[in-house]
Tab-separated table of C-alpha atoms in Angstrom:
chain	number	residue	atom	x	y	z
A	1	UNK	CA	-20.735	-9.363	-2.795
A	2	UNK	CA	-17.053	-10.892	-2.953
A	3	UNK	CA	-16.033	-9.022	-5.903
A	4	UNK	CA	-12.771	-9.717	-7.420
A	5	UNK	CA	-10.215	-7.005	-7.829
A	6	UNK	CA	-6.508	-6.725	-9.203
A	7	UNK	CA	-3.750	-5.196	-7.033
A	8	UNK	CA	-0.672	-4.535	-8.098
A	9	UNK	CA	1.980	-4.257	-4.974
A	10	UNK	CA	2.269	-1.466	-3.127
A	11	UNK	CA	5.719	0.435	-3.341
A	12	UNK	CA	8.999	-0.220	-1.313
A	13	UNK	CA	11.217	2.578	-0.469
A	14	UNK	CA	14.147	3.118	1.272
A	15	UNK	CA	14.792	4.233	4.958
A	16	UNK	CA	15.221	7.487	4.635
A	17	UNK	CA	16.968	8.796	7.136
A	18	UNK	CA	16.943	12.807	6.653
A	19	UNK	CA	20.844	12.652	7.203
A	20	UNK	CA	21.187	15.563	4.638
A	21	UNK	CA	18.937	17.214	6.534
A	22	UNK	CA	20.363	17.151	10.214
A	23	UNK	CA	23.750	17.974	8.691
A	24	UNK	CA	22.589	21.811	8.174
A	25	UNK	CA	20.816	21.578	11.380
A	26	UNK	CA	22.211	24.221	13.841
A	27	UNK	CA	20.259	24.033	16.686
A	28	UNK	CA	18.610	21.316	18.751
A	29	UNK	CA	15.383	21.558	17.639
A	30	UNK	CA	16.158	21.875	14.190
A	31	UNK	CA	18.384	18.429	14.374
A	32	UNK	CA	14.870	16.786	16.613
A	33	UNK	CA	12.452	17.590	13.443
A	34	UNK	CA	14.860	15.670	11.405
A	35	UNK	CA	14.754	12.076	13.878
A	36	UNK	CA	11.182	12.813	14.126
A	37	UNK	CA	11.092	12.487	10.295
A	38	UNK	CA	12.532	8.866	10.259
A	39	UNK	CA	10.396	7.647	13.325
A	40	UNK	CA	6.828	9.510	11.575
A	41	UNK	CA	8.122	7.645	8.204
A	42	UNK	CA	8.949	4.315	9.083
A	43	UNK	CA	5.338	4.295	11.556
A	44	UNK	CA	3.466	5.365	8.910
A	45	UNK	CA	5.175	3.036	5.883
A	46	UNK	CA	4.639	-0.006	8.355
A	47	UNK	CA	0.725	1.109	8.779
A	48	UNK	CA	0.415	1.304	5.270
A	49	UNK	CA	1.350	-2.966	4.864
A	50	UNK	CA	-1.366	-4.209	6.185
A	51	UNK	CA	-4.980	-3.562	4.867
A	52	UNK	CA	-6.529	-5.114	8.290
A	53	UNK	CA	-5.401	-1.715	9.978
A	54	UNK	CA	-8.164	1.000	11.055
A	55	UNK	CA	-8.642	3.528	8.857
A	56	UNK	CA	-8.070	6.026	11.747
A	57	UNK	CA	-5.134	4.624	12.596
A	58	UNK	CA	-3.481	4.827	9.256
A	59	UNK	CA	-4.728	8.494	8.324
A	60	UNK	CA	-3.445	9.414	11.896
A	61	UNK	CA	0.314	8.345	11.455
A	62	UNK	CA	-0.116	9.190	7.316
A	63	UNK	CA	-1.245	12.753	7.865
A	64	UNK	CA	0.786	13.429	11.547
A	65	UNK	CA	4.511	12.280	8.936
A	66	UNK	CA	3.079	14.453	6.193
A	67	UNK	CA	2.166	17.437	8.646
A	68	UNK	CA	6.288	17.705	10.062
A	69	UNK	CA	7.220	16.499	6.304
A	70	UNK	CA	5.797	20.168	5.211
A	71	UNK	CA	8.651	21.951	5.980
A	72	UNK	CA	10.647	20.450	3.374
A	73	UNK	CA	8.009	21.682	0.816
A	74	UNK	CA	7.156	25.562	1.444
A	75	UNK	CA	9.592	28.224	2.907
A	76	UNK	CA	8.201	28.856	6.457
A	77	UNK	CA	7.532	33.028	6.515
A	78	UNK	CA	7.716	35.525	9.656
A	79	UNK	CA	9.987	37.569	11.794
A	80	UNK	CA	13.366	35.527	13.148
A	81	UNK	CA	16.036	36.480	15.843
A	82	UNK	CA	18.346	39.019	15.107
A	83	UNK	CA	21.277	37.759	13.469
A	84	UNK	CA	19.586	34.870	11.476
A	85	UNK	CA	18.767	35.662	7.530
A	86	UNK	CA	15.198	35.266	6.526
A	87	UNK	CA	13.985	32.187	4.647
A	88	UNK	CA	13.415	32.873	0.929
A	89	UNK	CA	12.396	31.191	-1.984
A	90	UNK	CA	14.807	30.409	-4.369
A	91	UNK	CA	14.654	31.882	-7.549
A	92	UNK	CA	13.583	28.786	-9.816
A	93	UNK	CA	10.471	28.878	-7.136
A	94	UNK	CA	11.806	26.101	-4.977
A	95	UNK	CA	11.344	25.877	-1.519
A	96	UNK	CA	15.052	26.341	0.498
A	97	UNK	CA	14.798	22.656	1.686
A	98	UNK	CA	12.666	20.847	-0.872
A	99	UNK	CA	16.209	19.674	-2.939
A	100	UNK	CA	18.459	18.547	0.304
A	101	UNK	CA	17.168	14.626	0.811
A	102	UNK	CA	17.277	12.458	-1.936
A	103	UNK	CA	14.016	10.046	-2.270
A	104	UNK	CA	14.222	6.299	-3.516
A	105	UNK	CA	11.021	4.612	-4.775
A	106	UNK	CA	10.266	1.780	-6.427
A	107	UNK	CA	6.942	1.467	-8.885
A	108	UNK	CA	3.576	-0.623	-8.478
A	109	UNK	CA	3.810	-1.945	-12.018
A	110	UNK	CA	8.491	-1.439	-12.686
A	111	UNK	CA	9.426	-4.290	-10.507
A	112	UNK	CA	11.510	-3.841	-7.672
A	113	UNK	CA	14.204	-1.099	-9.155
A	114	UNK	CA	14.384	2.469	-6.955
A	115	UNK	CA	14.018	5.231	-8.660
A	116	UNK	CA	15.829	8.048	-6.921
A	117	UNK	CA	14.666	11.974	-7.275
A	118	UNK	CA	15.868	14.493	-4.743
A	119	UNK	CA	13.142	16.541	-4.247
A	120	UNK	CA	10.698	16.282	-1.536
A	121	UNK	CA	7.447	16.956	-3.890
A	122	UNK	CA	8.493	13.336	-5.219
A	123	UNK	CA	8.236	12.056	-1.956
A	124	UNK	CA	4.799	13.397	-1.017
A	125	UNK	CA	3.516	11.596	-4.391
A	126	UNK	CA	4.831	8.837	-3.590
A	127	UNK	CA	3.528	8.466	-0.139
A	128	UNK	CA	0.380	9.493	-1.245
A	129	UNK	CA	-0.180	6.887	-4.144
A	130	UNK	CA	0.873	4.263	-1.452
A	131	UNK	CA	-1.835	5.711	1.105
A	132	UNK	CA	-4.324	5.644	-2.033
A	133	UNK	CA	-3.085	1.493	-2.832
A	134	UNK	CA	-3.420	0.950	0.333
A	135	UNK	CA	-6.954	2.106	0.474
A	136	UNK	CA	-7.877	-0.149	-2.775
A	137	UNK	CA	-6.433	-2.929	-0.755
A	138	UNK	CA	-8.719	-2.334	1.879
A	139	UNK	CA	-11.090	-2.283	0.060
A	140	UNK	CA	-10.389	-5.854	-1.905
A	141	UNK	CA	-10.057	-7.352	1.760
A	142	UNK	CA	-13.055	-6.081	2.683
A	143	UNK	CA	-14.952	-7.141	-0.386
A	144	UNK	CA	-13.878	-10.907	-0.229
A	145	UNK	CA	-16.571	-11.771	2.309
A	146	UNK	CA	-19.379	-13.466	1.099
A	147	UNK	CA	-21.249	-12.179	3.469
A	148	UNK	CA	-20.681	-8.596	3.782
A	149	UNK	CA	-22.716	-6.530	5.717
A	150	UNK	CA	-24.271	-2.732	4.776
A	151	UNK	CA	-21.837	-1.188	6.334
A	152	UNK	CA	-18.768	-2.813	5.156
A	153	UNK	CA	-20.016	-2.427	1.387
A	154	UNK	CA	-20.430	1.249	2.728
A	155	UNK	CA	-16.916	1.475	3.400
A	156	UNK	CA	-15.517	-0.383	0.415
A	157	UNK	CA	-17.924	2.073	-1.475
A	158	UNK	CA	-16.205	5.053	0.704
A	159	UNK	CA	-12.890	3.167	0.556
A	160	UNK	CA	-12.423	3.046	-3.331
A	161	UNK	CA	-13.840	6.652	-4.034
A	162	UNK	CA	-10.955	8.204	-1.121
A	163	UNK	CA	-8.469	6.195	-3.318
A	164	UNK	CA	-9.863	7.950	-6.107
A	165	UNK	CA	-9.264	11.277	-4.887
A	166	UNK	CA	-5.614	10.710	-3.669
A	167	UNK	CA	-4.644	9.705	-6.808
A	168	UNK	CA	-5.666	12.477	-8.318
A	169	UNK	CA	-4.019	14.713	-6.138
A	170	UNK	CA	-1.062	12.834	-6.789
A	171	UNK	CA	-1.087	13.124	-10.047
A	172	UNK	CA	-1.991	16.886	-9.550
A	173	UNK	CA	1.439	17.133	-7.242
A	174	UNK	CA	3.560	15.038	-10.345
A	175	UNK	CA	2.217	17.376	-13.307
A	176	UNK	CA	2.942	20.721	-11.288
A	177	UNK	CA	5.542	20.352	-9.196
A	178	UNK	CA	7.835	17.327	-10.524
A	179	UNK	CA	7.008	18.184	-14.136
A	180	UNK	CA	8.418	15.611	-17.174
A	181	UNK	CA	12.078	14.723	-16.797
A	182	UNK	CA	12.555	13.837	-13.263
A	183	UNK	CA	10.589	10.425	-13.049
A	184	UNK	CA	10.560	7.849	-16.149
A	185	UNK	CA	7.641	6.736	-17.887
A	186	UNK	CA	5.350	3.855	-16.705
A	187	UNK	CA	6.313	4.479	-13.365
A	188	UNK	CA	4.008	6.127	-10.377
A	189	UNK	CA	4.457	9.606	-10.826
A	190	UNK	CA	3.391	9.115	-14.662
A	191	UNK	CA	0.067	10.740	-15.348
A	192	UNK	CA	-1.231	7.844	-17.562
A	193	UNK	CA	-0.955	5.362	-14.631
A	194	UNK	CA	-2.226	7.809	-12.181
A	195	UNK	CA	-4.897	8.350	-14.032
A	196	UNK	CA	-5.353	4.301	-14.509
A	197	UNK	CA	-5.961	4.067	-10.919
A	198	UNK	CA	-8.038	7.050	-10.291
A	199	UNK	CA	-10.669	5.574	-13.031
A	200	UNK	CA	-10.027	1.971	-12.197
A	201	UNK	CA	-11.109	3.148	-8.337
A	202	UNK	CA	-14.560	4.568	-9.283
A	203	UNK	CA	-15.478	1.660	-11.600
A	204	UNK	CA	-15.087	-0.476	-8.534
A	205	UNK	CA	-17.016	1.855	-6.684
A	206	UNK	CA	-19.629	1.595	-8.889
A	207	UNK	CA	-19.391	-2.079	-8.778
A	208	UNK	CA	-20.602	-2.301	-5.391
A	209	UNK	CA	-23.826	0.225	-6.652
A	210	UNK	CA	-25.034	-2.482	-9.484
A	211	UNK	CA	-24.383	-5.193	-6.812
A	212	UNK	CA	-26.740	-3.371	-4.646
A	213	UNK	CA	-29.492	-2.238	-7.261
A	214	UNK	CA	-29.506	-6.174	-8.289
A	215	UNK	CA	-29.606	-7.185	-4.947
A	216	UNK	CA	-32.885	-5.097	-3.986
A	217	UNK	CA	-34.313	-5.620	-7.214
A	218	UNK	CA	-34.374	-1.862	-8.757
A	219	UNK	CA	-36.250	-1.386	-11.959
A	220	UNK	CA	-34.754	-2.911	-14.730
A	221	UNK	CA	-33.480	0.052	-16.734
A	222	UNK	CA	-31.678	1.939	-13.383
A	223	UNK	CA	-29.329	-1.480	-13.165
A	224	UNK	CA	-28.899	-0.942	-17.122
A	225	UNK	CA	-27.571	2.538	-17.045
A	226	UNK	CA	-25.566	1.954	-13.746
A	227	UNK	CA	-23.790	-1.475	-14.834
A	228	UNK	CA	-23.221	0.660	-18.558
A	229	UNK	CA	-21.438	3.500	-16.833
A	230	UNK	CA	-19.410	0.742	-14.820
A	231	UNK	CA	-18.466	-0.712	-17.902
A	232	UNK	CA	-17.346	2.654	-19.365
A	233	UNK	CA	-15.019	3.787	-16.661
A	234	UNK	CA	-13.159	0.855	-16.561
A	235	UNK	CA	-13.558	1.329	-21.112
A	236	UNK	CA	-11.949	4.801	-19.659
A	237	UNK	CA	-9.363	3.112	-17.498
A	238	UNK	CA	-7.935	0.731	-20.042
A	239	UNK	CA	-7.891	3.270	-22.513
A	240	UNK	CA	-4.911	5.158	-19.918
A	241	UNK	CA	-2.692	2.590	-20.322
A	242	UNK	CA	-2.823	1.888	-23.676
A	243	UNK	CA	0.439	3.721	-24.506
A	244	UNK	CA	2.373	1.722	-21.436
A	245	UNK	CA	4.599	-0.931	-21.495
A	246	UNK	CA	2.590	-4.051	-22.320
A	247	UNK	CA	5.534	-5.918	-20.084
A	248	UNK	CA	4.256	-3.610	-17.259
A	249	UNK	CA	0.816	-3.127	-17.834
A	250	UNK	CA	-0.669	-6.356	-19.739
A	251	UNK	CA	-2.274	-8.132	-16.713
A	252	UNK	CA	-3.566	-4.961	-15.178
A	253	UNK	CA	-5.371	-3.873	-18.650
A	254	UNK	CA	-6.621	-7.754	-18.900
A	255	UNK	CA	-8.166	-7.026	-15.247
A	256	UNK	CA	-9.860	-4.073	-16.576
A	257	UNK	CA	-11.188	-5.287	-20.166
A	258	UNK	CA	-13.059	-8.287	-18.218
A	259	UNK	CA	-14.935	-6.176	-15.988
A	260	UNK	CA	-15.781	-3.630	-18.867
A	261	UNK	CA	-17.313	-6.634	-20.473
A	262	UNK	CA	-19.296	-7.770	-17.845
A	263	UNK	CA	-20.756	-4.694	-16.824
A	264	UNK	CA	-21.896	-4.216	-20.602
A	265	UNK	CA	-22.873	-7.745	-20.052
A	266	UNK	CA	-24.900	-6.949	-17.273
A	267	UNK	CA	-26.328	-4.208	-18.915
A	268	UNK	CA	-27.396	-5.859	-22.129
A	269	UNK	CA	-28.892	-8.471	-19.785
A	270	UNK	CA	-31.285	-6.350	-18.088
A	271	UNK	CA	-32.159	-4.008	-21.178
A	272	UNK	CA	-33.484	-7.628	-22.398
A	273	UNK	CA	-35.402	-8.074	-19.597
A	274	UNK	CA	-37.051	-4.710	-20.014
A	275	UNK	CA	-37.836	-5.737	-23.633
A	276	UNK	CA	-39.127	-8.365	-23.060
A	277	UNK	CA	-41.697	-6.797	-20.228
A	278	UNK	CA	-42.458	-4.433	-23.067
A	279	UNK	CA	-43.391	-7.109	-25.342
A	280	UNK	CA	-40.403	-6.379	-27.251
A	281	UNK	CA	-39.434	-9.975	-27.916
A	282	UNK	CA	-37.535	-9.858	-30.602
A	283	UNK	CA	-35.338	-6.638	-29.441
A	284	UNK	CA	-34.893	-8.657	-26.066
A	285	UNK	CA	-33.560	-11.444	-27.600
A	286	UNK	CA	-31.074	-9.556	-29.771
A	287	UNK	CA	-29.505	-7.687	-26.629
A	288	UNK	CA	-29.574	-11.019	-25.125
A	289	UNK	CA	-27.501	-12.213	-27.381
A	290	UNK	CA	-25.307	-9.511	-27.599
A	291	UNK	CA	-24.933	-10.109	-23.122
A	292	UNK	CA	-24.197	-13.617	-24.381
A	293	UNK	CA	-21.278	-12.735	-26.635
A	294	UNK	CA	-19.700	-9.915	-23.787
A	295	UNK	CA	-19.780	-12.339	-21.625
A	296	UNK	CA	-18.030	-14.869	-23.272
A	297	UNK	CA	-15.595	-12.318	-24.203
A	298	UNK	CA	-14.550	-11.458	-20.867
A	299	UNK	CA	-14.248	-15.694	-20.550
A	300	UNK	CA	-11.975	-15.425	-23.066
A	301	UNK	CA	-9.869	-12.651	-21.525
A	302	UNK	CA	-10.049	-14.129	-17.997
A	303	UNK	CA	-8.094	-17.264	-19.157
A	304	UNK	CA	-5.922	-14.807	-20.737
A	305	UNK	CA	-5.364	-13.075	-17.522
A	306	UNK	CA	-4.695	-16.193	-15.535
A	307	UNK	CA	-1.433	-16.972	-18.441
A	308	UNK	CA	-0.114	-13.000	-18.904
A	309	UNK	CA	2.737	-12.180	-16.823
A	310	UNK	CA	3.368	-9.194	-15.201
A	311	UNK	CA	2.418	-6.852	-11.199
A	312	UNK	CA	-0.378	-8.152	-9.699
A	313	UNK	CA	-2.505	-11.015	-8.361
A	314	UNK	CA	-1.929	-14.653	-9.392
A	315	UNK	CA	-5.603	-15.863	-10.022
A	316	UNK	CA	-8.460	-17.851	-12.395
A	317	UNK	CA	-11.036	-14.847	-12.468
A	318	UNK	CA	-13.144	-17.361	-13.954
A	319	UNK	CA	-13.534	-19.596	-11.240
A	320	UNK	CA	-14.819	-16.553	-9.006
A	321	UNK	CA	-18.769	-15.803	-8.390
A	322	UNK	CA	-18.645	-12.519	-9.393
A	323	UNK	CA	-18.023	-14.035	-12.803
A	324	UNK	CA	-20.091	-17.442	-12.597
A	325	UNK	CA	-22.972	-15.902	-11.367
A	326	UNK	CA	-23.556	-13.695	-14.575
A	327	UNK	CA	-23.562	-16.583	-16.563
A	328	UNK	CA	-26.684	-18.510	-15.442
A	329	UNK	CA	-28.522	-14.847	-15.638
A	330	UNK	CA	-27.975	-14.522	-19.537
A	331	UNK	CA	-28.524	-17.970	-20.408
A	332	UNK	CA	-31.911	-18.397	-18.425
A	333	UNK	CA	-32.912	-14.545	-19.655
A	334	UNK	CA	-32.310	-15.678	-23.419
A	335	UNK	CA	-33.424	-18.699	-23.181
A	336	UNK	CA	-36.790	-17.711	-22.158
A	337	UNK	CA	-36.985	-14.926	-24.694
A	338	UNK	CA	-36.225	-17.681	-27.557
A	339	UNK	CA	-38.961	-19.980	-26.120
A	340	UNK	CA	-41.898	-17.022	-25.662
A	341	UNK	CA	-40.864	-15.834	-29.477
A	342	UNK	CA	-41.542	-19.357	-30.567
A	343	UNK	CA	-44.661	-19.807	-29.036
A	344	UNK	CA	-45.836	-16.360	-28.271
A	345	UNK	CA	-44.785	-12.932	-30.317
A	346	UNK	CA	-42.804	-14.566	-33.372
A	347	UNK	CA	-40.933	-11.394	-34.213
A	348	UNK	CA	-37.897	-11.172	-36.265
A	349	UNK	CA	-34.716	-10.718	-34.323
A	350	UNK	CA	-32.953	-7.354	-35.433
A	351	UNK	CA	-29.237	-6.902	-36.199
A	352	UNK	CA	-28.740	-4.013	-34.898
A	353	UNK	CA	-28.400	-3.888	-30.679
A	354	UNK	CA	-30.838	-1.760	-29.082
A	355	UNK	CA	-29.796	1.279	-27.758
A	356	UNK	CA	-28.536	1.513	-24.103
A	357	UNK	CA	-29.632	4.080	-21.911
A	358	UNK	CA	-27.486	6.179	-19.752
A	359	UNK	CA	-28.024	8.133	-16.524
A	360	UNK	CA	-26.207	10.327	-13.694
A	361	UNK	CA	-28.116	7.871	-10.764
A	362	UNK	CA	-25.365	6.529	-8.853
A	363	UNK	CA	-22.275	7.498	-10.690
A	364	UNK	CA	-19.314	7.691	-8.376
A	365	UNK	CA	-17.524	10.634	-7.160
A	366	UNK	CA	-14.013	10.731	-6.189
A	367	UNK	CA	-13.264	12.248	-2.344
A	368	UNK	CA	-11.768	14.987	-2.639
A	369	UNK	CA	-8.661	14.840	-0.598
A	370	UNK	CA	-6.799	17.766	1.141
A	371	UNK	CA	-3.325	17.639	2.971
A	372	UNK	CA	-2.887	17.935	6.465
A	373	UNK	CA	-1.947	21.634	7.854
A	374	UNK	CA	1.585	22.065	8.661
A	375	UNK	CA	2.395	20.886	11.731
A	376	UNK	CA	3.339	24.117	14.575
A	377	UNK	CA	7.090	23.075	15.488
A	378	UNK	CA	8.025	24.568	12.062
A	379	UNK	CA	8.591	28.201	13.760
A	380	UNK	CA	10.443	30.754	11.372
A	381	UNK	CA	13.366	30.678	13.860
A	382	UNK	CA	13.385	26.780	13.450
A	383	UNK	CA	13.470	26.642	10.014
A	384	UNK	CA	15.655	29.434	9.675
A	385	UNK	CA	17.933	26.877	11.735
A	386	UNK	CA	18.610	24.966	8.710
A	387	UNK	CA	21.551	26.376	7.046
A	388	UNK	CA	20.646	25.257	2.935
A	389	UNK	CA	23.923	26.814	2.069
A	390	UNK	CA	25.904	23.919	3.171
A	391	UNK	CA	24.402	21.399	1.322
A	392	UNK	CA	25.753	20.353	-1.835
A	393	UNK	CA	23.704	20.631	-4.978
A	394	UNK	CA	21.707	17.827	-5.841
A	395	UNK	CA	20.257	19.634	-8.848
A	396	UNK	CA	22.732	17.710	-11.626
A	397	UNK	CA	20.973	14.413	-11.583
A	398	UNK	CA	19.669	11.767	-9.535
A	399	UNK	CA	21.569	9.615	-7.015
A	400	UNK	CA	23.946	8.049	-7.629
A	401	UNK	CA	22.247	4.708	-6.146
A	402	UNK	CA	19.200	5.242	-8.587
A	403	UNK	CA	18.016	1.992	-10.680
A	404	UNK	CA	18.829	-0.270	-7.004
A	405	UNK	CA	17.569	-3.403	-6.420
A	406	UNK	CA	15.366	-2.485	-3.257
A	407	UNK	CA	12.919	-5.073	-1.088
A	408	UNK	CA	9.487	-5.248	-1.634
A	409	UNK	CA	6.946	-4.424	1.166
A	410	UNK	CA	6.087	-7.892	2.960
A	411	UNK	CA	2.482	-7.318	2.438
A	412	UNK	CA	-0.214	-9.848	4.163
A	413	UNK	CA	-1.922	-12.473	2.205
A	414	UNK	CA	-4.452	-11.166	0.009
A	415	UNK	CA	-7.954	-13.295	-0.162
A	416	UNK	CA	-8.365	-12.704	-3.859
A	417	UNK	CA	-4.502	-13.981	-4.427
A	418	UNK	CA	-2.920	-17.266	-4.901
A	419	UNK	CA	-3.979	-19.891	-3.293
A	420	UNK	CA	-6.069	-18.208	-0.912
A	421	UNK	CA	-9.910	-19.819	-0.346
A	422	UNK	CA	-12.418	-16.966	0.100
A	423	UNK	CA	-15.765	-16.970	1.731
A	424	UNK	CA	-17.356	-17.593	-2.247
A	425	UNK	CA	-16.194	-21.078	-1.765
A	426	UNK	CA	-13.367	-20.622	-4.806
A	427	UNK	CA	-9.626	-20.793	-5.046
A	428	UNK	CA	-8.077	-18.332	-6.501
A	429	UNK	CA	-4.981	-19.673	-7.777
C-alpha cells in the first residue's frame, strides 16, 4: 500500500506537577492522588512519542491518567464525615477543582510557544488530540510497508477512523466547555483545525478502501464512487482551514489538495474504463482526459509542497508510489481509448465531463470514542479533602509564563520524513 501521509508534530507540554493541587491537600490521600497525577502524566505523555508502541499499551496508561485526572473535572457527590462541608458546584457551573492547575500546551501547527489556560477541560483536549496524533502516526508507520499485510491495513483502517472520533470529541470538549476566549485561533483547541483532522482522518481511511477495491479488482464503477468520496473529504478537509493562517496551515492544505486530486483522478480514470466497456468511446476518452489534467494538477501542487514552509514532514510526494503509480494507469487507459476511437467507434469527444457517480459502499465512519469512568479513589471524603478555598484565583487571565518557548516531543524517525528510505524503494527527502 505505502501510502504517503502528512504529520504535523505532536504537542509538547510542560511537566505538570499538580503543585497547586497538593497545596489544598489536607489529608494523605488527598496529597497521594496529586503525585499519582505527575507519575500517570509523564507515563502516558512518554507512550504517546513513539508510534511503534501497542495500542493496548498506550490506551492503558492514556485512559488509567485520564480516569484519576476526573476529579479535577466534576464535583465528586455523596455523604462525607461530619465536620467536612459538602462539595458543590460553583455557581458559574465549574467544577470546585477544575480552575486550581494551570495547563501549558504548545500547538501541532503554532510552533513551539505554550499556551497556558488554567482549567483542567483544556487539559483533557489537549491530551486527547495528542492520543488522536498519535494514532494518525501509527497509522503512517504502519502504512509505509510495501508489503503490508490484511491485518495491518485493518488496523491502519481502524487506526485512522479512532483518530477520527477523538478529535471530534475534542473538539466537542473545546466548543462546550472551554468556549471562545480562552485558547487563540489556529491553535488545537480551535474548531476549524479540529475539524481539519477529524476529516483529513477518514479520507485516509478511505484511502486504504480504494487501495483495496483496486487491488482485488472490484467493478469499475464501486472504485469510482469510493476514490470520488475520498477525494471529497479531503475537498471537505481543506475547505476547514481555509480561514487559518497560511504561515501555519499552507503545507498541511498542500497535503490535502494533492490527494483530493488524485482520488478524483482515480475516479475519472476508472469511470473511463467503464465507458469504454460500454462502448462509450468518446465519453471515456473525455474523462480520461479530465484524470489526465487532475493528475497533473496534484504534480503541480506536490512540487509546491516539497518548497512551502511550515509543521509537518519534509518530503518530494512526487517521488512516492502512491503518486507514480497513478500515472502509468491514465496514460495507458487514454491512450488506448484514443487508439480504439481511431480505428474503431470514431465518436466525437464531448466537452462536458461525464457525470460521476456516488455511493454510501465503503464510506468511513469515525469511532466513536468515550472517556474512561472515573477512577474509585475519588471518595466524597477524599475530594472533600481538597480545601478550593485556599487557592488563589486563577480566573483573571492566563499564566503568567504563557507564550514560553517550550521543547518539542523527541519523536522517532518517521518513514515518510526526510531522508528516510521506505520499503517503496523512494526517498523521501
Amino acid at each position: 500500500m505505502a501510502h504517503w501521509f502528512h504529520r504535523n508534530p505532536l504537542k509538547a507540554s510542560k511537566t505538570q506537577d499538580f503543585d497547586g493541587l497538593k497545596k489544598i491537600a489536607k489529608t494523605p490521600p488527598a496529597a497521594k492522588i496529586c503525585g499519582d497525577l505527575r507519575v500517570y502524566r509523564v507515563k502516558a505523555l512518554q507512550q504517546l512519542q513513539d508510534p511503534r508502541n501497542a495500542v493496548e499499551h498506550v490506551e492503558k496508561t492514556v485512559n488509567e491518567y485520564l480516569s484519576l485526572f476526573w476529579g479535577l473535572l466534576e464535583d465528586v457527590k455523596g455523604p462525607v464525615k461530619e465536620g467536612e462541608s459538602a462539595p458543590s458546584t460553583s455557581a458559574s457551573g465549574e467544577a470546585k477543582l477544575q480552575k486550581i492547575e494551570t495547563f501549558k500546551w504548545s500547538h501541532s501547527i503554532c510552533g513551539n510557544t505554550a499556551i497556558a489556560v488554567p482549567d483542567a477541560n483544556y487539559e483533557l483536549a489537549s491530551v486527547l488530540t495528542e492520543l488522536a496524533l498519535w494514532y494518525t502516526k501509527r497509522a503512517s508507520y504502519l502504512s509505509s510497508n510495501e508489503n503490508l499485510s490484511d491485518e495491518e491495513a485493518k488496523e491502519v483502517f481502524k487506526s485512522l477512523r479512532q483518530a477520527a472520533g477523538i478529535f471530534m470529541q475534542a473538539k466537542n470538549i473545546c466548543e462546550s466547555k472551554l468556549g471562545t476566549g480562552l485558547v487563540e485561533k489556529h491553535s488545537d483547541a480551535d474548531p476549524r483545525v479540529l475539524d481539519a483532522y477529524h476529516l483529513q482522518c477518514l479520507a485516509e481511511a478511505q484511502e486504504v478502501t480504494v487501495a483495496r477495491a483496486v487491488e482485488l479488482k472490484h467493478k469499475s464503477t464501486t472504485i469510482t464512487a469510493v476514490a470520488l468520496g475520498t477525494s471529497s473529504l479531503f475537498s471537505k478537509a481543506d475547505d476547514s482551514l481555509r480561514s487559518i493562517d497560511a504561515a501555519k496551515s499552507g503545507k498541511w492544505r498542500r497535503y490535502l489538495q494533492i490527494k483530493k486530486n488524485i482520488y478524483l483522478a482515480y475516479a475519472h480514470s476508472f469511470k473511463g474504463e467503464t465507458l469504454l466497456a460500454e462502448d462509450q468511446c468518446g465519453n471515456a476518452i473525455r474523462s480520461l482526459q479530465e484524470a489526465d489534467k487532475c493528475y497533473k494538477l496534484a504534480g503541480q501542487l506536490c512540487k509546491e509542497y516539497a518548497s512551502t514552509k511550515g509543521p509537518g514532514n519534509s518530503a518530494r510526494p512526487d517521488a512516492h508510489q502512491f503518486f507514480r503509480r497513478l500515472g502509468p494507469i491514465v496514460h495507458q487507459r487514454l491512450e488506448k481509448a484514443t487508439h480504439e476511437n481511431g480505428f474503431i467507434y470514431h465518436q466525437k469527444v464531448p466537452e462536458e465531463t461525464p457525470e460521476l457517480e456516488t455511493t454510501e459502499i465503503g464510506i468511513a465512519s469515525p469511532v466513536e470514542f468515550a472517556l474512561p469512568s472515573h477512577n474509585p479513589r475519588w471518595k466524597p471524603e477524599i475530594f472533600a479533602a481538597f480545601d478550593a478555598g485556599k487557592a488563589q484565583s486563577q480566573m483573571t487571565g492566563k499564566d503568567k509564563e504563557d507564550n514560553e518557548k517550550i521543547e518539542p516531543v523527541k519523536e522517532i524517525d518517521d518513514p515518510n520524513s526526510a531522508g528516510n528510505k521506505n520499503e517503496t524503494g523512494c526517498v523521501i527527502s
